[in-house]
XYZ file of C-alpha atoms in Angstrom:
294
model
C 105.582 98.715 77.202
C 102.865 101.148 78.339
C 102.739 102.621 81.796
C 99.888 100.387 83.159
C 101.597 97.199 81.987
C 104.946 98.346 83.394
C 103.206 99.089 86.693
C 101.683 95.618 86.861
C 104.907 93.924 85.807
C 106.821 95.661 88.568
C 104.180 94.672 91.139
C 104.271 91.054 89.985
C 108.064 90.877 90.146
C 108.074 92.543 93.582
C 105.608 89.897 94.816
C 107.964 87.103 93.721
C 106.405 86.203 90.362
C 109.691 86.897 88.617
C 108.918 84.479 85.774
C 106.317 86.887 84.325
C 107.748 88.142 81.049
C 104.953 90.328 79.671
C 101.627 91.885 80.628
C 98.707 92.597 78.305
C 96.174 95.198 79.557
C 92.696 93.907 80.377
C 89.531 95.890 79.769
C 86.358 96.119 81.836
C 87.667 97.046 85.297
C 86.982 100.559 86.545
C 88.859 100.957 89.828
C 92.107 98.993 89.497
C 94.764 98.414 86.837
C 94.373 94.893 85.447
C 96.061 92.684 82.892
C 96.923 89.205 81.677
C 100.437 88.271 82.743
C 102.328 85.766 80.593
C 104.801 83.567 82.437
C 107.989 82.069 81.127
C 106.435 78.630 80.705
C 103.759 80.036 78.370
C 100.894 80.003 80.883
C 99.070 83.165 81.941
C 97.521 84.575 85.106
C 95.213 87.522 85.710
C 96.575 90.319 87.888
C 95.234 93.580 89.224
C 96.589 96.293 91.472
C 95.731 99.718 92.805
C 98.154 102.598 92.514
C 97.284 103.318 96.134
C 95.204 100.551 97.749
C 92.020 101.736 99.495
C 92.949 99.425 102.370
C 95.719 97.036 103.269
C 93.193 94.171 103.295
C 91.054 95.060 100.251
C 92.466 92.285 98.075
C 92.384 89.784 100.937
C 88.688 90.575 101.424
C 88.051 90.088 97.692
C 89.907 86.775 97.747
C 87.828 85.679 100.731
C 84.677 86.562 98.796
C 85.754 84.468 95.828
C 86.517 81.542 98.120
C 83.230 81.652 100.037
C 81.184 81.945 96.841
C 82.895 78.817 95.539
C 83.113 76.736 98.707
C 79.865 77.741 100.421
C 77.752 78.887 97.505
C 78.818 76.361 94.883
C 79.487 79.039 92.252
C 82.607 78.886 90.079
C 85.191 81.598 90.698
C 88.838 81.969 89.663
C 91.534 80.285 91.735
C 93.516 82.595 94.001
C 97.223 82.518 93.316
C 98.259 85.503 95.428
C 96.477 88.179 97.452
C 98.465 90.773 99.362
C 98.249 94.503 100.073
C 99.344 95.577 96.610
C 98.346 92.782 94.259
C 95.706 90.168 93.466
C 96.649 87.316 91.115
C 94.030 84.860 89.870
C 93.648 82.056 87.377
C 92.443 83.114 83.946
C 88.784 82.889 83.008
C 87.194 83.114 79.567
C 84.700 85.531 77.995
C 81.173 84.237 78.499
C 79.478 82.617 75.485
C 76.561 84.455 73.938
C 74.047 81.663 74.406
C 70.777 81.258 76.271
C 72.043 77.936 77.647
C 74.832 79.746 79.493
C 72.367 82.098 81.186
C 70.060 79.225 82.060
C 72.952 77.512 83.820
C 73.738 80.745 85.668
C 70.101 80.982 86.794
C 70.346 77.514 88.351
C 73.653 78.336 90.059
C 72.609 81.746 91.400
C 69.284 80.333 92.604
C 71.251 77.621 94.388
C 73.538 80.199 95.998
C 70.632 82.281 97.240
C 68.419 79.446 98.495
C 71.009 77.322 100.307
C 72.990 79.957 102.241
C 70.392 81.648 104.428
C 71.596 83.404 107.548
C 69.699 84.764 110.584
C 71.484 88.137 110.405
C 72.360 90.667 107.739
C 75.995 91.700 107.208
C 79.420 90.093 107.127
C 82.206 89.549 109.628
C 84.263 92.374 108.097
C 83.864 95.258 105.684
C 84.917 94.810 102.070
C 85.161 97.082 99.030
C 83.188 98.218 96.016
C 86.001 99.476 93.830
C 87.834 101.982 96.001
C 84.975 102.546 98.476
C 84.366 100.632 101.674
C 81.235 98.500 101.818
C 80.005 98.646 105.401
C 78.852 95.233 106.609
C 77.986 95.842 110.265
C 75.709 93.046 111.482
C 72.005 93.830 111.851
C 69.043 91.655 112.776
C 66.650 93.680 110.631
C 67.050 93.648 106.843
C 65.331 97.003 106.354
C 67.640 98.651 108.872
C 70.678 97.015 107.272
C 69.744 98.124 103.764
C 68.814 101.644 104.852
C 71.855 102.351 107.010
C 74.639 100.365 105.324
C 73.571 100.222 101.677
C 71.831 103.592 101.093
C 72.310 106.290 103.739
C 75.953 105.240 104.168
C 76.776 106.979 100.858
C 75.450 110.414 101.785
C 78.734 111.404 103.445
C 80.833 110.725 100.339
C 82.067 114.006 98.772
C 80.887 113.260 95.232
C 77.475 112.175 96.490
C 77.173 115.344 98.564
C 77.941 117.352 95.447
C 75.580 115.410 93.164
C 72.485 115.262 95.393
C 70.530 118.278 96.586
C 69.123 118.593 100.127
C 65.729 117.666 98.632
C 67.264 114.532 97.103
C 68.774 113.500 100.424
C 65.509 114.138 102.273
C 63.658 112.012 99.722
C 66.165 109.179 100.203
C 65.639 109.344 103.955
C 61.853 109.157 103.464
C 62.275 106.164 101.143
C 64.374 104.440 103.815
C 61.666 105.034 106.413
C 59.116 103.390 104.119
C 61.193 100.346 103.097
C 58.946 97.934 105.064
C 56.018 99.136 102.913
C 57.962 98.977 99.659
C 59.831 95.671 99.889
C 58.589 92.263 101.073
C 60.113 90.494 104.035
C 62.982 88.367 102.757
C 65.695 86.339 104.551
C 69.377 87.116 104.362
C 71.499 84.893 102.134
C 75.005 84.965 100.728
C 75.195 87.463 97.867
C 77.879 88.334 95.340
C 77.257 92.026 96.023
C 78.532 93.565 92.769
C 76.793 91.431 90.161
C 76.796 93.591 87.071
C 76.976 91.886 83.689
C 80.740 92.341 83.230
C 81.391 90.376 86.428
C 79.869 87.281 84.823
C 82.519 85.311 82.923
C 83.113 81.676 81.962
C 85.275 78.807 83.147
C 87.631 77.141 80.640
C 84.876 74.598 79.876
C 82.283 77.327 79.240
C 80.310 77.295 82.489
C 79.399 80.469 84.425
C 81.994 81.999 86.742
C 81.839 85.152 88.854
C 84.530 87.744 89.615
C 84.958 90.933 91.693
C 82.599 90.160 94.585
C 81.673 92.322 97.570
C 79.978 89.571 99.540
C 77.582 89.867 102.437
C 74.478 88.237 103.806
C 71.576 90.324 102.568
C 68.524 90.081 100.302
C 68.978 87.913 97.218
C 67.166 90.537 95.148
C 70.124 92.903 95.592
C 72.071 90.647 93.225
C 69.080 90.304 90.920
C 68.584 94.085 90.760
C 72.195 94.722 89.882
C 72.132 92.300 86.984
C 68.672 93.430 85.829
C 69.633 97.109 85.632
C 73.139 96.920 84.132
C 72.309 96.095 80.498
C 72.679 92.310 80.339
C 72.757 90.965 76.762
C 69.509 89.962 75.009
C 70.097 86.252 75.542
C 70.020 86.844 79.317
C 66.214 87.196 79.290
C 65.980 83.467 79.955
C 68.005 83.945 83.139
C 65.421 86.196 84.771
C 62.469 84.018 83.782
C 64.115 80.846 85.072
C 65.550 82.440 88.239
C 62.076 83.720 89.154
C 60.629 80.252 88.640
C 63.363 78.499 90.631
C 63.158 80.883 93.599
C 59.405 81.504 93.665
C 59.610 85.237 92.963
C 56.275 87.027 92.904
C 55.076 88.893 89.824
C 56.007 92.313 91.220
C 59.752 91.730 91.443
C 60.592 93.960 88.450
C 58.937 96.961 90.093
C 61.265 96.630 93.097
C 64.472 96.670 91.083
C 65.000 100.478 90.937
C 64.787 100.781 94.728
C 67.257 97.956 95.302
C 69.624 99.305 92.640
C 69.850 102.693 94.394
C 72.728 101.278 96.392
C 74.859 100.649 93.329
C 73.963 103.961 91.686
C 75.123 105.769 94.835
C 78.374 103.775 94.831
C 79.001 104.793 91.218
C 78.390 108.478 92.002
C 80.785 108.231 94.950
C 83.647 106.939 92.804
C 83.401 108.110 89.227
C 83.077 111.338 87.272
C 81.198 111.286 85.014
C 78.742 108.963 86.733
C 77.162 107.611 83.505
C 73.729 108.911 84.469
C 73.637 107.356 87.947
C 72.561 110.599 89.642
C 69.680 110.997 87.185
C 68.557 107.434 87.906
C 68.701 108.097 91.655
C 66.577 111.243 91.277
C 64.045 109.398 89.112
C 63.625 106.660 91.720
C 63.342 109.223 94.519
C 60.719 111.334 92.711
C 57.693 109.771 94.473
C 59.289 110.478 97.849
C 59.770 114.213 97.405
C 57.651 116.619 99.374
C 55.542 118.782 97.142
C 55.717 122.586 97.705
């Protein structure tokens, strides 16, 4: 048994799931060790753990996000079997089918989430986590202030971001933040998944859409849209964007806003991973119009 599977098996047994007999590594996750755990009765559960948790409540916050997306937002998520400081155990989902019908169903469900959960303020009652980094969710009445302070400028103090961005880059980001009311339309806050890249879209046992790994908050719906739009969804997902725009009344300019909204996730990637898969280059490209010319 390899080291990651031994690590997960020991965590599962320590948490009282002593009937787990084997663990198969899972792919796709970037921050935690994950795997499918087979129990003595032949059933399986999904488990993930950090070698050193970023917080004692990180998994509890993730479990809360899964629950609120399902119970408040009407979106399928895995069942929570256990969530403690060291371990998160969930029911098993399936790989998503490669069909346009699947993405059309997701468009209906995400549009429903975003249009039925509006909130007068931006934020969440507690911070949660993007991978190993804290997502700051301090309540704000103003969406531009919330996005600037807690989704963009918040990352400038992270060591890897400080190393990757020049003083000119940081100044350009600050100028972009000052101009957000000119660049983005006024939108209400709604419940968002918060980390909606393509690999966090899976399927229920009956083939319907299901979401994993949330970092929920009340903020602009287009934050979710931008994340999915800019993280290489499969070709069949084109129907999702067309239908979502129709269902939610998006204006024709929504695609042009996506790079600005996706800055938040690019900065989170820089903060956590080396290499950053081109995230710093994408940040600099988006900031180019906001640089001061010599």
